[in-house]
Amino acid sequence: MLRKLHSIPGLIVGIFAIVLAISGAIMAIHPVLERSQAVVPAASELSVAQLADRIVSHYPGTEQIKRTPSGSVIAYYSNDGSAGAVLINPNTGKAIAPYEPSRFFRWVKDLHRSLMLGDAGRGAVGIAAALMTVVCLAGLLFLVRRQGGWRNLAKPLKGTLAQRLHTQIGRVTVVILLLSALSGTYMSATRFGLLPDASLKEPPFPTVNHDAPRAPVGDLKALRSVDLAQLEELVFPFPDDPQDVYSLRTSRGAGFVDPVTGALLSFTPRPVPSGIYGLIYQLHTGEGLWWLAVILGIGALGIPALSMTGTAIWWRRRRSAPKSVGHSRDDADTVILVGSEGNTTWGFAEALATALIDGGLRVHLAAMNSLAGSYPKARRMILMTATYGEGDAPASASGFLDRLERMPDDLKLPYTVLGFGDRQFPAFCGFAKDVDHALARKGWPRLIAAEWIDRKNSQVFNRWSRRLGESTGLKLSVNHTPERPATQPMTLLDRESYGEPDSPIFVLRFRPSASGIKNTRGAETRPFEAGDLIGILPPGSETPRFYSLASSSEDGVAEICVRKHQGGLCSTHLQQLQPGEEIDAFIQPNPDFRPTTGGSPVVLIGAGTGIGPLAGFIRKNGARKPMYLYWGGRNPNSDFLYRDVLTRCLEDKRLSELNTAFSRVEQGHYVQDRLLADASRLRQVINNGGQVLVCGGREMAQGVMTALDEILAPLKLDVSALRAEGRYLEDVY
Ligand SMILES: Cc1cc2nc3c(=O)[nH]c(=O)nc-3n(C[C@H](O)[C@H](O)[C@H](O)COP(=O)(O)O)c2cc1C
C-alpha cells in the first residue's frame, strides 16, 4: 500500500516534478545573487525616514522605495520626465547600480508557477505539489518499514544499485522536498481560495487637504519609528496633489503617513493568514534566507535523480512481476505461497512450480496474503518467503500470520518453508522462521525441514529442490539464477594442491580471457576485489557455484581456494582441470564483505578454504592497518594454506598477528577455542572500533558467533549489535 502510494503518484508527477525542480533550483540562485549584491545595514541601525532622506538627497524625484526580502533597496524615480530605477546603498543613499530585473529569472519563475499556461498551469502545479507531498510521506514511511524502524533509518542500505541510489538520495533530501512540496501546496491552495485570503489590505484612503508645505521626508515622525528591516515599500505622494499622502507597507501592516505633520493617518495590522503566508513563501523560495535557498536548490536537484532511479526500480519490478502459473486453489495438489517484496522470490517459485508441473503435479501458485481456509485436494504446501525490516514480512505476506491465526484447525497440510534472506541482517530469514514456527504451533506436519537461502544462492536452492523432490517422489533438480549472468571463458594458469587424500584442497589461478573479465551484467569488468565472488558453471549444469576471490583485478588473475566435496559436480571438475584448460565463469561483486576503509583494526576469522578472501585482504593491506588473523585448519603439514604469503605479510606488518588452530593434531582444537583463549585481547580490539570478518563453513561460523557472544558479554555487546553496526560481516557457505 505504502509503496503504491509512493510509486504511482511518483510516476504521474515525474516529468512535472523534474520541470518544477530544475526551475526551482535555478530560482534558488536568485536570493543568493541578490544577497551578494545587497548592502544590508544591521537591524535598528537605520529608520525608513533616514533612508528616504538619503535617497531623496541624491534623487529628488523619488517616487517609490522598495526593499526586497533579500535586503536590496530599490529606488524608483523620475527626472525631467524620464523614469529610472536604481539599486541603493542604504548607508549612503547613493546608487550601487541601475536596477534591471532579470528577464531570464522572470521567465523561469513563470515556468515554475504556471508552466506558462496561466491558471490551468497554476492548478496543475498545485496538484503536482500535493502529489509530491504524498510521494515524500509515503516514501519516507515505506523506507522506515523496510529499514526496520526509525532508529535504523541511517543504516547502510541494501538492494540493487538503483534502489540504493534512490534511497540514499531520498534519505538526504526528503525533509527539503517535503518542505518544498508542502509549502507549494499551501501557496496554491491559498491562491485558489481553498484557504483563507492571505493578502494584506490597505486601510481606507484618508482625507487630507493641506495648504501648508510638506515636511522633509527625514522629519516624518511615523517613518522615523519604522526600522529599515521592516520596510517593504514606501510610495511618495504626488508633488502637486495637496490631498495625496505617503503609502507605507511593512512586515507589520499597511498604512498612510501625512506628508505635512508626519502622523500615521491609518494603519491595518497584517492579518494572521498573511503573516503565515509570508513565512511559508519564504520557506518555499528561500527569499531573504540565502542559506535556505542554497539548501532548497540542492534538494530540488535530487528530484531528477529520484525520478530516474525510481522509474528504473519500477520498470525492473514490472518486468519481474509474477506470471500466473498452474491450477486453481480447488484443483491443486501442491500449493506454493510466496512472500516477496522485490519479486525475486517469485522467480524461484515459478521455476519450482514449472518443474513440479512438468513432473505431473497440479500446482497452485499465489501470494502468502491469499492464504485460504480450504484447499480441498491439496497434499502439501510450500511457503517461500523473503524477510524485510528487522525480521518483518515482505509486502505479499504482510497479512499471512493473522490469516493463519484465524484459519480453521482442521486444515493441516504437510508444509515446508524456504526462507530467502541476507546474513548481513541481524534477523536472518526472521520472517520465514516466524512462519515456520507458527505453522508448527498450529500442528501442521513438516514435509521436509526448513531451509534458509542467503543472498539468493541458486546452488542452495537447487540442493533444496532435490530434497523436496525426494519427499514427493519426483526427481527434481531446479535451476534458477536471478539475473542470469553473462559468462565468459577463463583459462587455468596454475594450481597448488593441499589437504589430505580424503579431502583435497587446491588453490587455482585463472586468467581472464583477452577481452577482460565480465561482471554480472555482461559489461567489461570493472575492477574486482578480494572477497568478491566468481560464479563457475560446471559443464552440463545451469546453476553456478560461487567461490570467494582471494585476489583482485590488479593482480591480473582470479584466484580461488576450493575443497573437493564427495560427489560435488563443480569441485570434481575443478580438481581435474589442467593448466591451459578453460572454465565458464563470471564475476559477482560482493561489496558487503570488505574491511572498512580507515585505520580501525580488523579481526579476520576463518577456517579451511575460508582463508582465501582473508589472505586477499591481508595482501592488499598496504596501509598497514592492524589485522589479526584467526584461522583453523586440520593439519599444519598438509593444509596450511597460504603459509608463505602469511609469513611474508607478518614480516612486513601487513598482518599484525597470525593465530592458527589445527584440529587433527594432538590436543587439536578449533578456531573458536583460539578466540576464547584470546578473549581479553579481542575485547580490546573490538572496543577500539574493530571490525570482524568471518569466512568459511556454516558450522564454524555458528561456533565463532557463540564464542564471540561469550567474549563480548562483559562489554555488554554481542554479535547482533556488531552486525547492526556493520562491524560483523560474514561470507558463509
Ligand atoms: C531493505 C532490505 C531489508 C532487508 N531485511 C532483511 C532482514 O531483516 N533479514 C534477512 O534475512 N534479509 C533481509 N533482506 C534481504 C531480502 O530478504 C532478500 O534479498 C530476499 O531475497 C529478497 O526477496 P524479494 O526480492 O522476493 O523481496 C532485506 C533486503 C532489503 C533490500
Short mmCIF file of N, CA, C and O and ligand atoms in Angstrom, two decimals, residues 146-147 158-159 340-345 386-391 420-422 425 427-429 456, ligand 1:
data_model
loop_
_atom_site.label_atom_id
_atom_site.label_comp_id
_atom_site.label_asym_id
_atom_site.label_seq_id
_atom_site.Cartn_x
_atom_site.Cartn_y
_atom_site.Cartn_z
N ARG A 146 10.94 -0.68 5.70
CA ARG A 146 11.95 -1.59 5.12
C ARG A 146 13.21 -1.66 5.97
O ARG A 146 13.85 -2.68 6.06
N GLN A 147 13.56 -0.52 6.57
CA GLN A 147 14.80 -0.50 7.35
C GLN A 147 14.59 -1.06 8.75
O GLN A 147 15.53 -1.21 9.50
N LYS A 158 20.57 -1.69 1.49
CA LYS A 158 20.67 -2.94 0.73
C LYS A 158 19.89 -2.79 -0.56
O LYS A 158 19.08 -1.90 -0.72
N GLY A 159 20.08 -3.73 -1.45
CA GLY A 159 19.28 -3.75 -2.66
C GLY A 159 20.13 -3.49 -3.89
O GLY A 159 21.37 -3.44 -3.82
N SER A 340 7.00 -11.91 -0.98
CA SER A 340 8.05 -11.21 -1.74
C SER A 340 7.77 -9.72 -1.74
O SER A 340 6.63 -9.29 -1.62
N GLU A 341 8.81 -8.97 -1.88
CA GLU A 341 8.66 -7.52 -2.00
C GLU A 341 9.37 -7.04 -3.26
O GLU A 341 8.86 -6.26 -4.02
N GLY A 342 10.54 -7.57 -3.50
CA GLY A 342 11.31 -7.16 -4.68
C GLY A 342 11.07 -8.10 -5.87
O GLY A 342 11.70 -7.94 -6.92
N ASN A 343 10.23 -9.08 -5.70
CA ASN A 343 9.80 -10.02 -6.76
C ASN A 343 10.78 -11.13 -7.07
O ASN A 343 10.45 -12.02 -7.85
N THR A 344 11.99 -11.13 -6.51
CA THR A 344 12.91 -12.19 -6.92
C THR A 344 12.46 -13.56 -6.40
O THR A 344 12.70 -14.58 -7.04
N THR A 345 11.77 -13.58 -5.26
CA THR A 345 11.31 -14.87 -4.72
C THR A 345 10.27 -15.49 -5.66
O THR A 345 10.18 -16.72 -5.79
N ALA A 386 10.66 -14.04 1.55
CA ALA A 386 11.77 -13.14 1.89
C ALA A 386 11.50 -12.52 3.26
O ALA A 386 10.44 -12.76 3.86
N THR A 387 12.44 -11.74 3.76
CA THR A 387 12.29 -11.03 5.03
C THR A 387 12.72 -9.58 4.82
O THR A 387 13.66 -9.33 4.07
N TYR A 388 12.03 -8.65 5.47
CA TYR A 388 12.43 -7.24 5.36
C TYR A 388 12.49 -6.60 6.74
O TYR A 388 12.12 -7.23 7.74
N GLY A 389 12.91 -5.34 6.75
CA GLY A 389 12.95 -4.60 8.02
C GLY A 389 13.84 -5.34 9.00
O GLY A 389 14.95 -5.73 8.66
N GLU A 390 13.36 -5.53 10.19
CA GLU A 390 14.11 -6.32 11.17
C GLU A 390 13.36 -7.61 11.42
O GLU A 390 12.80 -7.81 12.49
N GLY A 391 13.31 -8.45 10.40
CA GLY A 391 12.59 -9.70 10.54
C GLY A 391 11.11 -9.56 10.21
O GLY A 391 10.31 -10.40 10.60
N PHE A 420 14.17 -16.78 2.18
CA PHE A 420 15.17 -16.04 1.39
C PHE A 420 15.58 -14.83 2.20
O PHE A 420 14.71 -14.07 2.66
N GLY A 421 16.87 -14.67 2.40
CA GLY A 421 17.31 -13.54 3.23
C GLY A 421 18.75 -13.18 2.96
O GLY A 421 19.32 -13.54 1.92
N ASP A 422 19.30 -12.48 3.90
CA ASP A 422 20.66 -11.99 3.76
C ASP A 422 21.31 -12.04 5.14
O ASP A 422 20.79 -11.44 6.08
N PHE A 425 21.92 -9.20 7.79
CA PHE A 425 20.90 -8.65 8.68
C PHE A 425 20.85 -9.46 9.96
O PHE A 425 20.93 -10.69 9.92
N ALA A 427 18.34 -10.23 11.78
CA ALA A 427 17.26 -11.23 11.76
C ALA A 427 17.30 -11.97 10.43
O ALA A 427 16.44 -11.76 9.57
N PHE A 428 18.30 -12.84 10.28
CA PHE A 428 18.43 -13.55 9.00
C PHE A 428 17.21 -14.45 8.80
O PHE A 428 16.91 -15.29 9.64
N CYS A 429 16.51 -14.26 7.70
CA CYS A 429 15.30 -15.01 7.38
C CYS A 429 14.30 -15.00 8.54
O CYS A 429 13.57 -15.98 8.77
N LYS A 456 20.07 -15.17 -2.28
CA LYS A 456 19.51 -15.79 -3.50
C LYS A 456 20.44 -16.86 -4.07
O LYS A 456 20.55 -17.01 -5.30
C1 LIG B 1 15.77 -3.04 2.85
C2 LIG B 1 16.01 -4.51 2.98
C3 LIG B 1 15.84 -5.12 4.21
C4 LIG B 1 16.10 -6.48 4.37
N1 LIG B 1 15.98 -7.04 5.61
C5 LIG B 1 16.32 -8.35 5.77
C6 LIG B 1 16.29 -8.96 7.07
O1 LIG B 1 15.96 -8.35 8.08
N2 LIG B 1 16.64 -10.27 7.18
C7 LIG B 1 17.02 -11.01 6.08
O2 LIG B 1 17.35 -12.18 6.23
N3 LIG B 1 17.05 -10.45 4.84
C8 LIG B 1 16.71 -9.15 4.66
N4 LIG B 1 16.75 -8.59 3.40
C9 LIG B 1 17.13 -9.42 2.23
C10 LIG B 1 15.92 -9.92 1.44
O3 LIG B 1 15.03 -10.65 2.24
C11 LIG B 1 16.44 -10.82 0.32
O4 LIG B 1 17.24 -10.05 -0.54
C12 LIG B 1 15.35 -11.51 -0.48
O5 LIG B 1 15.95 -12.46 -1.34
C13 LIG B 1 14.52 -10.53 -1.29
O6 LIG B 1 13.45 -11.21 -1.95
P1 LIG B 1 12.34 -10.46 -2.81
O7 LIG B 1 13.07 -9.82 -3.96
O8 LIG B 1 11.41 -11.51 -3.30
O9 LIG B 1 11.64 -9.47 -1.95
C14 LIG B 1 16.48 -7.26 3.24
C15 LIG B 1 16.62 -6.64 1.99
C16 LIG B 1 16.39 -5.27 1.85
C17 LIG B 1 16.56 -4.66 0.49
#
